[in-house]
Amino acid sequence: MAIDIQQIGKRFRFYTSIKELEMPQLLEMTGSDESVLSNILSGKNYLLDELVAIVKNFPDLNTQWLIYGEGSMFKPMDENGTCKDNHKGCLKKDKAAYLKQMQNMLIELDAAEVAKGHHADVDALKAKLDEYKASHPQG
């Protein structure tokens, strides 16, 4: 399976939006150069080593999803809401505006995947979003 750096950029941008991470926070968290982060987020040329160095700072991010669009965006959580690799807070909770933004970004990501001829499991992401909304009523 070919790696598409533009799709990786879109997925990473989607992830950082959901986590509400802006460039200053990303720079602080990763210790990376702004131009490298910018290139990854925009899907421009970058080295895989640069991506790996940045992604290791996000323990809840499923790298299989990031790189190939397969599976869930987040690593599985146990019954206590802890990521299986013992990191708390895989996903911020209880934010209605944030759920709406997630829906809009899923639509955009789905369109990009279809345009590229990819068959990512966007329906599974939508189902997870619906499940999350059902278990966290707004208001």
PDB file of C-alpha atoms in Angstrom:
ATOM      1  CA  MET A   1       0.000   0.000   0.000  1.00  0.00           C
ATOM      2  CA  ALA A   2       1.421   3.376  -1.028  1.00  0.00           C
ATOM      3  CA  ILE A   3       1.876   6.124   1.519  1.00  0.00           C
ATOM      4  CA  ASP A   4       0.179   9.382   0.537  1.00  0.00           C
ATOM      5  CA  ILE A   5       1.762  12.293   2.411  1.00  0.00           C
ATOM      6  CA  GLN A   6      -1.116  14.617   1.508  1.00  0.00           C
ATOM      7  CA  GLN A   7      -3.607  12.245   3.143  1.00  0.00           C
ATOM      8  CA  ILE A   8      -1.324  11.885   6.177  1.00  0.00           C
ATOM      9  CA  GLY A   9      -1.296  15.682   6.427  1.00  0.00           C
ATOM     10  CA  LYS A  10      -5.094  15.843   6.265  1.00  0.00           C
ATOM     11  CA  ARG A  11      -5.473  13.136   8.882  1.00  0.00           C
ATOM     12  CA  PHE A  12      -2.896  14.751  11.180  1.00  0.00           C
ATOM     13  CA  ARG A  13      -4.633  18.125  10.755  1.00  0.00           C
ATOM     14  CA  PHE A  14      -7.928  16.410  11.605  1.00  0.00           C
ATOM     15  CA  TYR A  15      -6.393  14.854  14.720  1.00  0.00           C
ATOM     16  CA  THR A  16      -4.848  18.138  15.920  1.00  0.00           C
ATOM     17  CA  SER A  17      -8.144  19.956  15.342  1.00  0.00           C
ATOM     18  CA  ILE A  18     -10.038  17.408  17.385  1.00  0.00           C
ATOM     19  CA  LYS A  19      -7.462  17.684  20.160  1.00  0.00           C
ATOM     20  CA  GLU A  20      -7.680  21.496  19.840  1.00  0.00           C
ATOM     21  CA  LEU A  21      -3.941  21.835  19.339  1.00  0.00           C
ATOM     22  CA  GLU A  22      -2.626  24.987  17.696  1.00  0.00           C
ATOM     23  CA  MET A  23       0.853  25.464  16.222  1.00  0.00           C
ATOM     24  CA  PRO A  24       2.405  26.938  19.417  1.00  0.00           C
ATOM     25  CA  GLN A  25       1.213  23.928  21.435  1.00  0.00           C
ATOM     26  CA  LEU A  26       2.429  21.502  18.773  1.00  0.00           C
ATOM     27  CA  LEU A  27       5.838  23.156  18.720  1.00  0.00           C
ATOM     28  CA  GLU A  28       6.097  22.941  22.500  1.00  0.00           C
ATOM     29  CA  MET A  29       4.882  19.338  22.660  1.00  0.00           C
ATOM     30  CA  THR A  30       7.102  18.030  19.886  1.00  0.00           C
ATOM     31  CA  GLY A  31      10.173  20.256  20.089  1.00  0.00           C
ATOM     32  CA  SER A  32      10.031  20.264  16.312  1.00  0.00           C
ATOM     33  CA  ASP A  33      10.798  22.990  13.823  1.00  0.00           C
ATOM     34  CA  GLU A  34       7.761  25.001  12.678  1.00  0.00           C
ATOM     35  CA  SER A  35       8.562  24.448   9.001  1.00  0.00           C
ATOM     36  CA  VAL A  36       8.604  20.656   9.496  1.00  0.00           C
ATOM     37  CA  LEU A  37       5.256  20.733  11.317  1.00  0.00           C
ATOM     38  CA  SER A  38       3.840  23.028   8.649  1.00  0.00           C
ATOM     39  CA  ASN A  39       4.973  20.683   5.891  1.00  0.00           C
ATOM     40  CA  ILE A  40       3.412  17.668   7.592  1.00  0.00           C
ATOM     41  CA  LEU A  41       0.115  19.466   8.252  1.00  0.00           C
ATOM     42  CA  SER A  42      -0.043  20.714   4.667  1.00  0.00           C
ATOM     43  CA  GLY A  43       1.033  17.400   3.135  1.00  0.00           C
ATOM     44  CA  LYS A  44       4.191  18.781   1.560  1.00  0.00           C
ATOM     45  CA  ASN A  45       7.521  17.003   1.277  1.00  0.00           C
ATOM     46  CA  TYR A  46       8.977  15.811   4.555  1.00  0.00           C
ATOM     47  CA  LEU A  47      10.979  12.854   5.762  1.00  0.00           C
ATOM     48  CA  LEU A  48       9.307   9.862   7.368  1.00  0.00           C
ATOM     49  CA  ASP A  49      11.812  10.199  10.228  1.00  0.00           C
ATOM     50  CA  GLU A  50      10.434  13.704  10.885  1.00  0.00           C
ATOM     51  CA  LEU A  51       6.875  12.372  11.010  1.00  0.00           C
ATOM     52  CA  VAL A  52       7.868   9.551  13.383  1.00  0.00           C
ATOM     53  CA  ALA A  53       9.692  11.994  15.689  1.00  0.00           C
ATOM     54  CA  ILE A  54       6.565  14.143  15.925  1.00  0.00           C
ATOM     55  CA  VAL A  55       3.963  11.374  16.172  1.00  0.00           C
ATOM     56  CA  LYS A  56       5.705   9.699  19.120  1.00  0.00           C
ATOM     57  CA  ASN A  57       4.549  12.705  21.178  1.00  0.00           C
ATOM     58  CA  PHE A  58       0.887  11.707  20.709  1.00  0.00           C
ATOM     59  CA  PRO A  59       0.424   8.414  22.570  1.00  0.00           C
ATOM     60  CA  ASP A  60      -3.311   8.210  21.833  1.00  0.00           C
ATOM     61  CA  LEU A  61      -2.876   8.587  18.046  1.00  0.00           C
ATOM     62  CA  ASN A  62      -3.237   5.366  16.082  1.00  0.00           C
ATOM     63  CA  THR A  63      -0.363   5.501  13.582  1.00  0.00           C
ATOM     64  CA  GLN A  64      -2.011   2.875  11.357  1.00  0.00           C
ATOM     65  CA  TRP A  65      -4.909   5.299  10.897  1.00  0.00           C
ATOM     66  CA  LEU A  66      -2.592   8.276  10.420  1.00  0.00           C
ATOM     67  CA  ILE A  67      -0.473   6.669   7.735  1.00  0.00           C
ATOM     68  CA  TYR A  68      -2.913   4.331   5.962  1.00  0.00           C
ATOM     69  CA  GLY A  69      -6.358   5.590   6.988  1.00  0.00           C
ATOM     70  CA  GLU A  70      -7.139   2.201   8.541  1.00  0.00           C
ATOM     71  CA  GLY A  71      -8.845   1.624  11.876  1.00  0.00           C
ATOM     72  CA  SER A  72      -9.756   4.200  14.471  1.00  0.00           C
ATOM     73  CA  MET A  73      -8.015   7.548  14.884  1.00  0.00           C
ATOM     74  CA  PHE A  74      -7.434   6.852  18.562  1.00  0.00           C
ATOM     75  CA  LYS A  75      -5.785   3.863  20.154  1.00  0.00           C
ATOM     76  CA  PRO A  76      -8.254   1.641  22.015  1.00  0.00           C
ATOM     77  CA  MET A  77      -9.270   2.675  25.515  1.00  0.00           C
ATOM     78  CA  ASP A  78      -9.990   0.408  28.452  1.00  0.00           C
ATOM     79  CA  GLU A  79     -13.116   0.558  30.647  1.00  0.00           C
ATOM     80  CA  ASN A  80     -11.570   3.322  32.788  1.00  0.00           C
ATOM     81  CA  GLY A  81     -11.151   5.663  29.827  1.00  0.00           C
ATOM     82  CA  THR A  82      -7.400   5.135  29.783  1.00  0.00           C
ATOM     83  CA  CYS A  83      -5.566   4.444  26.547  1.00  0.00           C
ATOM     84  CA  LYS A  84      -4.312   0.891  26.497  1.00  0.00           C
ATOM     85  CA  ASP A  85      -0.747   2.219  26.737  1.00  0.00           C
ATOM     86  CA  ASN A  86      -1.647   3.890  30.097  1.00  0.00           C
ATOM     87  CA  HIS A  87      -2.075   7.469  28.901  1.00  0.00           C
ATOM     88  CA  LYS A  88      -5.136   9.329  30.153  1.00  0.00           C
ATOM     89  CA  GLY A  89      -7.334  11.481  27.971  1.00  0.00           C
ATOM     90  CA  CYS A  90      -7.366   9.892  24.545  1.00  0.00           C
ATOM     91  CA  LEU A  91     -10.103  12.309  23.589  1.00  0.00           C
ATOM     92  CA  LYS A  92     -11.374  15.498  25.166  1.00  0.00           C
ATOM     93  CA  LYS A  93     -14.990  15.071  26.199  1.00  0.00           C
ATOM     94  CA  ASP A  94     -18.287  16.921  26.381  1.00  0.00           C
ATOM     95  CA  LYS A  95     -17.878  19.648  23.793  1.00  0.00           C
ATOM     96  CA  ALA A  96     -20.853  20.168  21.484  1.00  0.00           C
ATOM     97  CA  ALA A  97     -19.140  22.623  19.124  1.00  0.00           C
ATOM     98  CA  TYR A  98     -16.215  20.286  18.905  1.00  0.00           C
ATOM     99  CA  LEU A  99     -18.494  17.409  17.856  1.00  0.00           C
ATOM    100  CA  LYS A 100     -19.980  19.561  15.109  1.00  0.00           C
ATOM    101  CA  GLN A 101     -16.473  20.447  13.918  1.00  0.00           C
ATOM    102  CA  MET A 102     -15.593  16.745  13.952  1.00  0.00           C
ATOM    103  CA  GLN A 103     -18.625  15.959  11.778  1.00  0.00           C
ATOM    104  CA  ASN A 104     -17.647  18.644   9.269  1.00  0.00           C
ATOM    105  CA  MET A 105     -14.067  17.431   9.145  1.00  0.00           C
ATOM    106  CA  LEU A 106     -15.238  13.836   8.626  1.00  0.00           C
ATOM    107  CA  ILE A 107     -17.233  15.001   5.609  1.00  0.00           C
ATOM    108  CA  GLU A 108     -14.147  16.776   4.249  1.00  0.00           C
ATOM    109  CA  LEU A 109     -11.898  13.785   4.936  1.00  0.00           C
ATOM    110  CA  ASP A 110     -14.412  11.413   3.346  1.00  0.00           C
ATOM    111  CA  ALA A 111     -14.556  13.563   0.206  1.00  0.00           C
ATOM    112  CA  ALA A 112     -10.757  13.667   0.027  1.00  0.00           C
ATOM    113  CA  GLU A 113     -10.511   9.889   0.431  1.00  0.00           C
ATOM    114  CA  VAL A 114     -13.113   9.297  -2.292  1.00  0.00           C
ATOM    115  CA  ALA A 115     -11.391  11.785  -4.613  1.00  0.00           C
ATOM    116  CA  LYS A 116      -8.097   9.929  -4.146  1.00  0.00           C
ATOM    117  CA  GLY A 117      -9.781   6.576  -4.704  1.00  0.00           C
ATOM    118  CA  HIS A 118      -9.034   5.458  -1.151  1.00  0.00           C
ATOM    119  CA  HIS A 119     -11.453   3.291   0.763  1.00  0.00           C
ATOM    120  CA  ALA A 120     -10.744   4.355   4.322  1.00  0.00           C
ATOM    121  CA  ASP A 121     -13.172   3.348   7.007  1.00  0.00           C
ATOM    122  CA  VAL A 122     -14.786   6.772   7.338  1.00  0.00           C
ATOM    123  CA  ASP A 123     -18.140   5.115   8.060  1.00  0.00           C
ATOM    124  CA  ALA A 124     -16.615   3.556  11.166  1.00  0.00           C
ATOM    125  CA  LEU A 125     -15.406   6.993  12.289  1.00  0.00           C
ATOM    126  CA  LYS A 126     -18.902   8.395  11.733  1.00  0.00           C
ATOM    127  CA  ALA A 127     -20.392   5.533  13.753  1.00  0.00           C
ATOM    128  CA  LYS A 128     -17.936   6.220  16.602  1.00  0.00           C
ATOM    129  CA  LEU A 129     -18.927   9.898  16.516  1.00  0.00           C
ATOM    130  CA  ASP A 130     -22.621   8.971  16.686  1.00  0.00           C
ATOM    131  CA  GLU A 131     -21.883   6.573  19.549  1.00  0.00           C
ATOM    132  CA  TYR A 132     -19.934   9.263  21.394  1.00  0.00           C
ATOM    133  CA  LYS A 133     -22.739  11.811  20.916  1.00  0.00           C
ATOM    134  CA  ALA A 134     -25.305   9.288  22.212  1.00  0.00           C
ATOM    135  CA  SER A 135     -23.257   8.582  25.333  1.00  0.00           C
ATOM    136  CA  HIS A 136     -22.521  12.267  26.043  1.00  0.00           C
ATOM    137  CA  PRO A 137     -25.824  14.170  25.649  1.00  0.00           C
ATOM    138  CA  GLN A 138     -25.466  17.861  24.971  1.00  0.00           C
ATOM    139  CA  GLY A 139     -26.828  20.367  27.429  1.00  0.00           C
TER     140      GLY A 139
END
